[in-house]
XYZ file of C-alpha atoms in Angstrom:
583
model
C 34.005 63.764 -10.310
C 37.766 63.597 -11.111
C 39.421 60.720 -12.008
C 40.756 59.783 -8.133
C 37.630 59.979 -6.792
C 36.056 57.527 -9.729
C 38.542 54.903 -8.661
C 38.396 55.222 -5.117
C 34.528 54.877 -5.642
C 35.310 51.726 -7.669
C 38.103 50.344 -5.419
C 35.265 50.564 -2.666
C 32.462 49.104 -4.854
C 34.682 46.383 -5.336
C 35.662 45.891 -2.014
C 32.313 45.444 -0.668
C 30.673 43.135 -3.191
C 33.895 41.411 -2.356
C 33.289 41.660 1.301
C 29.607 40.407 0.484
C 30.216 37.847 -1.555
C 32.769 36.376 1.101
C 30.007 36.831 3.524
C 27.196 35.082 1.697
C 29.617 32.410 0.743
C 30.480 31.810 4.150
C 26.883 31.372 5.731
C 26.548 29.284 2.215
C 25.195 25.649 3.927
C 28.225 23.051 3.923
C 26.463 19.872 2.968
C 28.108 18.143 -0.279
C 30.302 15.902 1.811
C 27.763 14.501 3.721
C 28.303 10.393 4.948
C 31.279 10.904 2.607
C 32.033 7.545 0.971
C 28.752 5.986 2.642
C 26.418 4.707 0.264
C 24.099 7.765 1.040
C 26.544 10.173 0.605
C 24.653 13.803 0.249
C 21.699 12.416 0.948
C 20.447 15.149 3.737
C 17.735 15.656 6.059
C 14.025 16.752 4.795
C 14.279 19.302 7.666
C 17.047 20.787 5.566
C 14.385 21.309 2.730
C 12.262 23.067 4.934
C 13.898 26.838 4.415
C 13.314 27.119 0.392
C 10.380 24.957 0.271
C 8.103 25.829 3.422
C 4.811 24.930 1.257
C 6.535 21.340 -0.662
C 7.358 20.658 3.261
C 4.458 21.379 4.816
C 2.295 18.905 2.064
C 4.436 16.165 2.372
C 4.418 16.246 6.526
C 0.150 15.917 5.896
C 1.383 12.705 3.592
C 1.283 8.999 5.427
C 4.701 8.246 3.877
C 6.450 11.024 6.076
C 4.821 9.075 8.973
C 5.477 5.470 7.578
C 8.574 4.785 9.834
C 8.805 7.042 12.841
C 10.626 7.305 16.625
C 8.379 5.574 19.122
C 7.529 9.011 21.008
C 4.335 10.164 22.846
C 3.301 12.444 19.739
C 3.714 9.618 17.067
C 2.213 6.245 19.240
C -1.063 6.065 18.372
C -2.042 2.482 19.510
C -3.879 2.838 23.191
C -0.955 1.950 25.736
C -2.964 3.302 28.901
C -6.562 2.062 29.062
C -7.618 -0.806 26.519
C -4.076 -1.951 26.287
C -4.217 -5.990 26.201
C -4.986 -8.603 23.867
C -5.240 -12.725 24.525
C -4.731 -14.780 21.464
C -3.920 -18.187 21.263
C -3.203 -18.582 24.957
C -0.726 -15.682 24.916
C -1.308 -12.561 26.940
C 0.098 -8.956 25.479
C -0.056 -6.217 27.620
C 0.415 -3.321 26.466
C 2.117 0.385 28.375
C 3.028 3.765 28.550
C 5.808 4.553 30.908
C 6.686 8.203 31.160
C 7.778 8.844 27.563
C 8.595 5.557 26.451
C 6.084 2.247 25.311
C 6.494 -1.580 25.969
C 4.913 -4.657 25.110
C 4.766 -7.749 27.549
C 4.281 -10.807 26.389
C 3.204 -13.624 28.259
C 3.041 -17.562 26.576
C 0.448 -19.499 27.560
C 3.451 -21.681 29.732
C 3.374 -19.018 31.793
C 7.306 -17.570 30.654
C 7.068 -13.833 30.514
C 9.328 -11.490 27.947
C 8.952 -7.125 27.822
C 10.113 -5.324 24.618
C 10.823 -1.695 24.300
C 9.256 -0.252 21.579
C 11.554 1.351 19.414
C 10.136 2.366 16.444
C 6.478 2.595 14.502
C 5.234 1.686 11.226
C 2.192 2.872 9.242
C 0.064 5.872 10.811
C -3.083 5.355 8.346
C -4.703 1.837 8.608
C -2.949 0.061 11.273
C 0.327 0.782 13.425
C 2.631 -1.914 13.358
C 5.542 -1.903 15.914
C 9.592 -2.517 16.355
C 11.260 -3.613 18.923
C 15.455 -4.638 19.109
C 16.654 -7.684 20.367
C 20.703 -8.301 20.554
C 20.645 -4.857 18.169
C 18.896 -6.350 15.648
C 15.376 -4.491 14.991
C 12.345 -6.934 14.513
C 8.716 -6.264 14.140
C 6.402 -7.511 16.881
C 3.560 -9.925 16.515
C 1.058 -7.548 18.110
C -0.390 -4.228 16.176
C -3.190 -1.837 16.774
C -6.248 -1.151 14.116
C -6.487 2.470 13.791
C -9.676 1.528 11.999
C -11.579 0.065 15.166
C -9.413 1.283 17.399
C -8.718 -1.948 18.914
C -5.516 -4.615 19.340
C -4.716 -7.601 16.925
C -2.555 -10.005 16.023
C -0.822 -9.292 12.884
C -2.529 -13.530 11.858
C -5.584 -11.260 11.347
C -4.240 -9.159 8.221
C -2.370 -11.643 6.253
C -4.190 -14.844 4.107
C -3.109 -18.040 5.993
C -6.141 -19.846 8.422
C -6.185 -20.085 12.137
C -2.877 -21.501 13.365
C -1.164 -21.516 16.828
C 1.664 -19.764 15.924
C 1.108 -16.249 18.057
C 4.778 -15.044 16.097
C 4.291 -16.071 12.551
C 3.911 -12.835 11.212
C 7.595 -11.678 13.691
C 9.469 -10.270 10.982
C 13.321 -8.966 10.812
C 12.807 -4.942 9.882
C 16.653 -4.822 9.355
C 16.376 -6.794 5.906
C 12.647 -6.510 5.253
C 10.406 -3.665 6.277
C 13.564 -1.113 5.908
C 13.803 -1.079 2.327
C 10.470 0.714 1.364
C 9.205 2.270 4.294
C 12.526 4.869 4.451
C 14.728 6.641 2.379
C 18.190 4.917 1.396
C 18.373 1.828 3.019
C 21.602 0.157 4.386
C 21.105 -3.222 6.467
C 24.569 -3.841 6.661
C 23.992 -7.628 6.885
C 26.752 -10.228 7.435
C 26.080 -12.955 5.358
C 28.605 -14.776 8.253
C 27.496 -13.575 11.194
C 23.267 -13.025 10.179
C 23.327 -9.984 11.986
C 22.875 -6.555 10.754
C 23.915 -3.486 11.590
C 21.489 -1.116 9.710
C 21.148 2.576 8.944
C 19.256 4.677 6.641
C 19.342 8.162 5.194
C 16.364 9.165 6.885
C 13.658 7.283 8.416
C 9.859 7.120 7.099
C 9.339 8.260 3.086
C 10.994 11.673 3.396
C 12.448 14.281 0.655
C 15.193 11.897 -0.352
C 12.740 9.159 -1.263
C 11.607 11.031 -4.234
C 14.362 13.526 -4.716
C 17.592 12.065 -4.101
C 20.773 13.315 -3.006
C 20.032 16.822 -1.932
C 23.176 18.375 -0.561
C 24.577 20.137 -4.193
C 21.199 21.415 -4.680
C 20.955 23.219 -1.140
C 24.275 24.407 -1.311
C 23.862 25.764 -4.646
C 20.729 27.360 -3.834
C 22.352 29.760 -1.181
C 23.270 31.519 -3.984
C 21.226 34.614 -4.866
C 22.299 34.659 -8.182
C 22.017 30.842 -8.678
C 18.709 31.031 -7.303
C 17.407 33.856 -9.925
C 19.021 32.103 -12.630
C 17.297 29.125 -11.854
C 13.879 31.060 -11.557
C 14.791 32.559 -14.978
C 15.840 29.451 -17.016
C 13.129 26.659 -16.061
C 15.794 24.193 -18.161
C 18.870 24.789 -15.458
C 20.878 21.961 -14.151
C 19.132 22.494 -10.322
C 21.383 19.679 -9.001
C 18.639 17.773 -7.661
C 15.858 15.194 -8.995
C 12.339 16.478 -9.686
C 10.161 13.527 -10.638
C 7.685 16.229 -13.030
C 10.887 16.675 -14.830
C 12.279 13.690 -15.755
C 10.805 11.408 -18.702
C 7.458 9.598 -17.775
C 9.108 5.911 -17.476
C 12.126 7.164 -15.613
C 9.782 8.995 -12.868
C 7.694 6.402 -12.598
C 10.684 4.335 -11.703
C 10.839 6.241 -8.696
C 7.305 5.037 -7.227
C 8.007 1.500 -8.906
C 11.003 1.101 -6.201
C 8.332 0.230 -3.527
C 5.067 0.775 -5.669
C 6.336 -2.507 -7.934
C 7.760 -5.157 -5.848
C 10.980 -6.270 -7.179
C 13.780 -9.054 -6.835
C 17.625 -8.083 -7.378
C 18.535 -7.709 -11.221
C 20.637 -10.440 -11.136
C 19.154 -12.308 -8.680
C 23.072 -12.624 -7.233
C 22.670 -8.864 -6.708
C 21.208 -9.819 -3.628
C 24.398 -9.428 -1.608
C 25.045 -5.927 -2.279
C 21.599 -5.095 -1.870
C 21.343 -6.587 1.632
C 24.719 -4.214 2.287
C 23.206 -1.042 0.750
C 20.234 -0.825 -1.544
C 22.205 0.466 -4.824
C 19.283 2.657 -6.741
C 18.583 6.327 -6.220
C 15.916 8.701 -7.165
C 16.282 9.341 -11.102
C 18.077 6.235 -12.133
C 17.025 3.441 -14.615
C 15.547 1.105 -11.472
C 16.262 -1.866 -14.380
C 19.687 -1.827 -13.450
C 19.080 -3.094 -10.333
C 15.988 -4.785 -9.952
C 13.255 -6.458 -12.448
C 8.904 -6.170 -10.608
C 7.934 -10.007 -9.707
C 5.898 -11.095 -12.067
C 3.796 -14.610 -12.042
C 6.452 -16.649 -13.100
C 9.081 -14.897 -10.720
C 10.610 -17.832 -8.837
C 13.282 -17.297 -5.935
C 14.581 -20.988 -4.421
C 11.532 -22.768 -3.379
C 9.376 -19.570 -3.702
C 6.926 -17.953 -6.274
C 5.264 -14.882 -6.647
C 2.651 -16.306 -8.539
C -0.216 -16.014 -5.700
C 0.529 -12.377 -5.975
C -1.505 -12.122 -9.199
C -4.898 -13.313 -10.294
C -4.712 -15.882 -13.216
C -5.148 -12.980 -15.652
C -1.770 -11.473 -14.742
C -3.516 -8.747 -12.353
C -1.965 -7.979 -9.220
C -3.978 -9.505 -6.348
C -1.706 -7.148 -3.872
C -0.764 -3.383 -3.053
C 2.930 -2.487 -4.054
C 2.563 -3.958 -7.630
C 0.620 -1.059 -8.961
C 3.682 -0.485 -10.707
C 3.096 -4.116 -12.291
C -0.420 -3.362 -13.259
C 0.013 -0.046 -14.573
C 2.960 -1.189 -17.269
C 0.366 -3.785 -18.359
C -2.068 -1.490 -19.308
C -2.624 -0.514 -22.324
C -2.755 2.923 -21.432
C 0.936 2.679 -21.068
C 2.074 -0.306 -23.842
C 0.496 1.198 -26.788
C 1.667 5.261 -25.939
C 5.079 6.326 -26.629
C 8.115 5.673 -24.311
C 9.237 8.229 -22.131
C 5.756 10.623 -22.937
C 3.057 8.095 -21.673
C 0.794 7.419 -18.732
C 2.546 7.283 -15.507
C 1.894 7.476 -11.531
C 1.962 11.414 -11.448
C -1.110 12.025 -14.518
C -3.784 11.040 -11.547
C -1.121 11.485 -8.243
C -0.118 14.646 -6.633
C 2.137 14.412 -3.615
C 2.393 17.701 -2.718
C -1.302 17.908 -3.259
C -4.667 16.518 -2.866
C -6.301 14.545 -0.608
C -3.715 12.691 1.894
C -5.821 9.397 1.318
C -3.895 8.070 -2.323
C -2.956 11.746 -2.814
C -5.332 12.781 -5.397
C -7.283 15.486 -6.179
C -10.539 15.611 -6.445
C -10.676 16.109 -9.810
C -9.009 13.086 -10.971
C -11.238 10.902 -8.423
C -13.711 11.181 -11.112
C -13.960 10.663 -14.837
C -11.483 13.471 -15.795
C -8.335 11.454 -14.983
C -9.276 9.675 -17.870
C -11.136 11.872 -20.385
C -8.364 14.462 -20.303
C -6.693 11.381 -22.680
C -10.448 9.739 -23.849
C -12.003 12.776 -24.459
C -14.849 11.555 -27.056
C -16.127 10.277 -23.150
C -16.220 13.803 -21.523
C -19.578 14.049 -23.229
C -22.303 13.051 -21.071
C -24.356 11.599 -23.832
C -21.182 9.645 -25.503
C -20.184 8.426 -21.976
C -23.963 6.904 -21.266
C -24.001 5.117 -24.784
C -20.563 3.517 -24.051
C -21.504 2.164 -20.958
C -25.435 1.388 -21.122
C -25.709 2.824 -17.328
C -27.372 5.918 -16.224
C -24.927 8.765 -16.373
C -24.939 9.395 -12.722
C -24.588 5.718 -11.273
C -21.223 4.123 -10.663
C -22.041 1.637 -13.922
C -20.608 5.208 -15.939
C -17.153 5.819 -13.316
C -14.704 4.360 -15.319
C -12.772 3.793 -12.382
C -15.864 1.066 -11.509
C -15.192 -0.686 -14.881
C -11.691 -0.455 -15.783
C -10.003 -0.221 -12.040
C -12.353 -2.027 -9.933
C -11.649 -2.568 -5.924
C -9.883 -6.058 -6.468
C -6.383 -5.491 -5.215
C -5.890 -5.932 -1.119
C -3.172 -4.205 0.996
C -3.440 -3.431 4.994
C -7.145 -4.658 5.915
C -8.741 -2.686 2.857
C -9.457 -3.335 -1.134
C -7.876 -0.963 -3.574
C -8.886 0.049 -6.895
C -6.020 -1.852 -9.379
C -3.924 -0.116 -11.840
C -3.847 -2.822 -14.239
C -6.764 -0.862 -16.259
C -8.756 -3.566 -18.592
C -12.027 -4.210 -19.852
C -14.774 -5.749 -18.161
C -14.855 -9.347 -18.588
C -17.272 -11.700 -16.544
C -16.310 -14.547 -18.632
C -12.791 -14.441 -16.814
C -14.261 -15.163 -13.915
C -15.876 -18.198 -15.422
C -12.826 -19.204 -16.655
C -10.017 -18.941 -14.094
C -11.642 -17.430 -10.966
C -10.272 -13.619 -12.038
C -12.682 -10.819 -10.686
C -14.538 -9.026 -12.939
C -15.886 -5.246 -12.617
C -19.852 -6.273 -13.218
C -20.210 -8.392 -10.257
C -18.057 -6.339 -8.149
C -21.079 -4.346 -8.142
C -23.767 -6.736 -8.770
C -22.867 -8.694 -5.849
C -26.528 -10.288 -6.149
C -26.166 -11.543 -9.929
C -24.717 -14.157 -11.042
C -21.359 -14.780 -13.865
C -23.675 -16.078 -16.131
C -26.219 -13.217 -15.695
C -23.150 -10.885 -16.320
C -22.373 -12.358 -19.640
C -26.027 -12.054 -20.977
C -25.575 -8.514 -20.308
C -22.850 -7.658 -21.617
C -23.668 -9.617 -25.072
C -26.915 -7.493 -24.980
C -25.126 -4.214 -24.124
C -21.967 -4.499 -25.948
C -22.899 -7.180 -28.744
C -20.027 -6.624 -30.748
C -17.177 -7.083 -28.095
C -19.092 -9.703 -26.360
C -20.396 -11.841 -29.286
C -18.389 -14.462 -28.713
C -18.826 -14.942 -24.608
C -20.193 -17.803 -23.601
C -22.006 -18.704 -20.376
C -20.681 -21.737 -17.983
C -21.785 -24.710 -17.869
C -20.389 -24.927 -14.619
C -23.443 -24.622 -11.900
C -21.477 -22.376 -9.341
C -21.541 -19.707 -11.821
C -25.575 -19.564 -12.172
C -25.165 -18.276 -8.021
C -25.041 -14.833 -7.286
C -21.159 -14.139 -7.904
C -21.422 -12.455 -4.099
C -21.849 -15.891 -2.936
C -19.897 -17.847 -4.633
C -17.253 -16.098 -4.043
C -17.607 -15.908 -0.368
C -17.727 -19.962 -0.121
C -16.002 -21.035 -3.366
C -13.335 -18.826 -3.762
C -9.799 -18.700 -1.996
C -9.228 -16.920 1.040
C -8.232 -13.446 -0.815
C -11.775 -13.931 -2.932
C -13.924 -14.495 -0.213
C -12.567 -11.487 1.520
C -13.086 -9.054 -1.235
C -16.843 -10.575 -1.881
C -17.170 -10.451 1.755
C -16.451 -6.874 1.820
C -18.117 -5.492 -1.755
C -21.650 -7.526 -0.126
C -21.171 -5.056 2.932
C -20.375 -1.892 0.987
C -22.539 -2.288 -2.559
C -24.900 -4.917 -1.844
C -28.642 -5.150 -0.332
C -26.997 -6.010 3.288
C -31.238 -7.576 4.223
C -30.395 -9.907 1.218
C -26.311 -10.458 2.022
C -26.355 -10.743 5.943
C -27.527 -13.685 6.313
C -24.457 -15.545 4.127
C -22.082 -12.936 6.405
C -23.292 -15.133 9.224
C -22.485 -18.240 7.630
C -19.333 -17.505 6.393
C -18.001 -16.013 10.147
C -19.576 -18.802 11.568
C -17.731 -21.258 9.213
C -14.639 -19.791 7.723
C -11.032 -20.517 9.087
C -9.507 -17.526 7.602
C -9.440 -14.587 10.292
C -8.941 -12.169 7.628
C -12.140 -13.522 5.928
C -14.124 -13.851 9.529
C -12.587 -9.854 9.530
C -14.442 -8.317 6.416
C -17.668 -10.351 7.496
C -17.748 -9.533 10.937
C -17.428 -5.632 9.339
C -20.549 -6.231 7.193
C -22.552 -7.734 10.041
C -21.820 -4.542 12.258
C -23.428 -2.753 9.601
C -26.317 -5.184 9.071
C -27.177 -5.908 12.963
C -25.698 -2.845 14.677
C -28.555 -3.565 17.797
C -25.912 -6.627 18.092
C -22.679 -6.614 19.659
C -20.019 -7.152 17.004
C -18.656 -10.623 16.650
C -14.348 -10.762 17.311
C -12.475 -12.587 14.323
C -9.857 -13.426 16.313
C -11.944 -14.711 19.046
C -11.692 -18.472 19.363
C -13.756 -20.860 18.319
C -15.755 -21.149 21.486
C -16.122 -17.066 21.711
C -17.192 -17.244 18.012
C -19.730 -19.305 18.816
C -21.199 -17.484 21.329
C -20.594 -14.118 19.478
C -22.246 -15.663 16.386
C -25.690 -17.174 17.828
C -27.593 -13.742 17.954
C -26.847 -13.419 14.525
C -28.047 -17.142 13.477
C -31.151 -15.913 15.760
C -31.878 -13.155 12.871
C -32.749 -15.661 10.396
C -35.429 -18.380 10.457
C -35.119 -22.121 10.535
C -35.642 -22.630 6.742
C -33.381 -19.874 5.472
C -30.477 -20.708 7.669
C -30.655 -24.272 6.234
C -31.015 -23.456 3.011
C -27.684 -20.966 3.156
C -26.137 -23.887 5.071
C -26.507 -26.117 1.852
C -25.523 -23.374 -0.548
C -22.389 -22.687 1.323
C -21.542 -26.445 1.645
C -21.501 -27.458 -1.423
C -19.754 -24.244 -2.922
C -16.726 -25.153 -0.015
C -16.446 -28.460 -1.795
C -15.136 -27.163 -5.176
C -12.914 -24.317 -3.777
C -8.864 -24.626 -3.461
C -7.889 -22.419 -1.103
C -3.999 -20.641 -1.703
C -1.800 -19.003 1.544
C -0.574 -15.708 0.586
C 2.101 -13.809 1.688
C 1.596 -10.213 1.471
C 4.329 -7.789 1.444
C 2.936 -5.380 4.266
């Protein structure tokens, strides 16, 4: 080939990479730009994700955080709008409907005024759907939800700790400057400190790719490069322009589930202006800056966050695992930045939807992958004195227990500690032993630990307080606060003898003016009597009655009175504390 012909061969060449390159560049996705100047500038739209990362999008639309905040829309309601679709409570009538594509509540005070809300907007797809409606363009939640659980209609007075009231809208909330700034991705109330209005917007609504990842737009239009795209494949260190949680140090990740996994005040508290404008963190940054988790002795004006806890410094509540996990040893006494963190036992792309986890790490591996002296069968039954195959060996049972409540269930906590039943003994703190040995008592549960575990336990002493020589499942469900009497309430129904334990169910339905305690009972008496219609906890008093006598007609004469005298005079020594939970 002469010389002319080589050129002309490389002038073409040339001409179409050229031609090629302009091409690719031009269908190149034009993102960085995006809500320029807004605070979530390049954030972008999780359907935007969806052409690179068909699997990653795929696993997070099983997830309930892609359906915590959605469009009120036929395929996203959930709550029955057509056929059991009303609910009386405390004189007020909600009905509840479906018309064509769009849902309504009307609400109807016992005065007879009437009021009908569009329903705008849902929250939580899992446990119980909560619901939004706007009034004068300001979004609020409504008073009424609907328990996915039992499929039924409730007050949201039934899922929060404060006793029977008449106030059908206590638990009304503003989502503009409350429920917004966890259950989406970027959120921007816009509130007027003059007017008290806000005009609010977020990056994307529900828990979506932004959430985790950030500000996406550089990365996509980066990665509509080829020859980025290899190079990024090729060198696993590459700046890929975009947050990946696996990637960054441990702390700093977990950071990214602390910003609604660890509830939090502004850092200064004065922050709290620009934070009810735009919330200021993103995905990746040191959430310090910003905000510092409640603790205990968090105090904002007239309120404190020390209900929130148990006297040991546990969380009581979900969205302080954050909390619980930084106070573990696990995590104090490892190395910053290389130490235990939300993603060594979570997988959110991953898993089983319910806590995304694998099955794996729902049993003892999570933690003998670190404690591996355990993984041995033989090693593991020594350390605990239990047989190898009963839940007195899960160290999840012993270290985690089911003590932490959030939406109408109890949650293992991530504050991981030792058993200790003198706790309980001494400040009313749960203790792993008798959240399985419902039927024994505190004091029973310090003998055997001193006999199991001599050495760590020599110095426990037993009470010399009578209430703790009662099975701990019954003192708890008459002495303890409202939260404690729940959570016996419901580890009676789920790990204790419910012949023995059904009897004190009826008692405390019968006599409790918590709903949310009547709730877990009336759950453990469905089990127990299921030949008997279930009793409603937010029936009134008068329906409770009613509901209640078959039960009372299960036990004899003797027995009821006897339980009747136990119960009384374990309600004289308890101090009961209103919660507000953060759902």
């Amino acid at each position: 080939m002469d010389n002319k012909l080589l050129i002309k061969s490389a002038v073409l060449t040339g001409f179409v990479c050229f031609a090629v390159a302009v091409a690719v560049f031009s269908m190149r996705a034009q993102l960085v730009g995006t809500r320029k100047g807004q605070p979530d500038e390049n954030y972008v739209k999780s359907e935007n994700c969806l052409a690179c990362h068909e699997d990653h999008f795929a696993s997070w639309r099983r997830t309930y955080h892609s359906r915590m905040t959605q469009e009120a829309r036929p395929g996203t309601v959930q709550g029955d709008f057509e056929k059991n679709n009303t609910l009386e409570y405390l004189g007020f009538k909600a009905r509840m409907e479906k018309r064509g594509g769009q849902f309504f509540m009307n609400f109807t005070t016992p005065e007879g005024r009437s009021e009908t809300v569009k329903i705008e907007r849902t929250i939580g797809s899992r446990r119980i759907e909560q619901y939004v409606g706007q009034k004068n363009g300001q979004y609020s939640r409504l008073p009424v939800a609907y328990d996915l659980m039992q499929k039924r209609w409730m007050n949201l007075n039934g899922s929060f700790f404060y006793p029977d009231n008449d106030n059908f809208n206590r638990l009304a909330t503003q989502w503009d400057t409350n429920c917004v700034f966890c259950h989406n991705v970027k959120a921007q109330p816009n509130f007027s400190f003059q007017t008290k209005l806000a005009k609010t917007e977020v990056a994307e609504l529900g828990i979506a790719c932004g959430a985790c990842h950030g500000q996406g737009a550089e990365h996509i239009e980066a990665a509509s490069s080829p020859v980025t795209r290899a190079l990024w494949n090729f060198d696993g260190r590459a700046d890929t322009k975009i947050v990946n949680p696996r990637k960054l140090d441990t702390d700093r990740s977990m950071m990214i589930c602390a910003h609604c996994h660890g509830q939090r005040v502004p850092e200064p508290l004065d922050r709290i202006r620009e934070v009810m404008v735009a919330d200021p963190f993103d995905p990746g940054e040191d959430l310090a800056q910003f905000y510092r988790p409640v603790r205990p002795d968090t105090q904002v004006g007239n309120t404190s966050f020390a209900n929130h806890f148990w006297a040991d410094g546990g969380p009581r509540l979900t969205a302080h695992e954050y909390q619980g996990l930084t106070d573990s040893a696990c995590f104090t006494k490892a190395q910053a930045g290389r130490r235990i963190n939300c993603l060594s036992c979570h997988e959110l792309h991953g898993g089983d939807v319910n806590g995304n986890i694998t099955e794996e790490k729902r049993t003892n591996q999570a933690c003998t992958e670190c404690h591996q002296n355990y993984a041995d069968a033989g090693v593991l039954a020594k350390h605990t004195g239990h047989r190898i195959d009963s839940t007195g060996s899960s160290c999840y049972a012993c270290h985690m227990p089911e003590v932490v409540y959030g939406v109408m269930s109890f949650h293992p906590t991530h504050r991981i500690t030792v058993p200790d039943p003198a706790a309980t003994a001494a400040n009313n703190s749960p203790n792993a032993c008798n959240q399985c040995h419902v039927d024994k008592s505190v004091n029973w549960s310090i003998a055997q630990a001193k006999t199991l575990w001599p050495e760590r336990y020599k110095n426990a002493q037993p009470s010399a307080d009578a209430q703790f020589d009662v099975a701990e499942g019954v003192r708890g469900l008459f002495a303890g606060d409202a939260l404690v009497r729940a959570l016996m309430a419901d580890a009676m129904t789920r790990r204790g003898d419910l012949n023995w334990a059904a009897p004190y169910l009826v008692e405390a339905f019968a006599g409790d003016n918590y709903p949310i305690v009547r709730y877990f009972a009336a759950n453990g008496l469905a089990v127990a009597h299921r030949e008997l219609a279930k009793p409603d906890y937010l029936g009134d008093q008068k329906a409770r009655a009613e509901q209640i006598a078959p039960f009372f007609g299960t036990i004899d004469a003797a027995r009821q009175k006897e339980i009747k005298q136990v119960a009384d005079r374990l309600r004289a020594v308890r101090k009961d504390v209103d919660i507000e939970v953060g759902e």
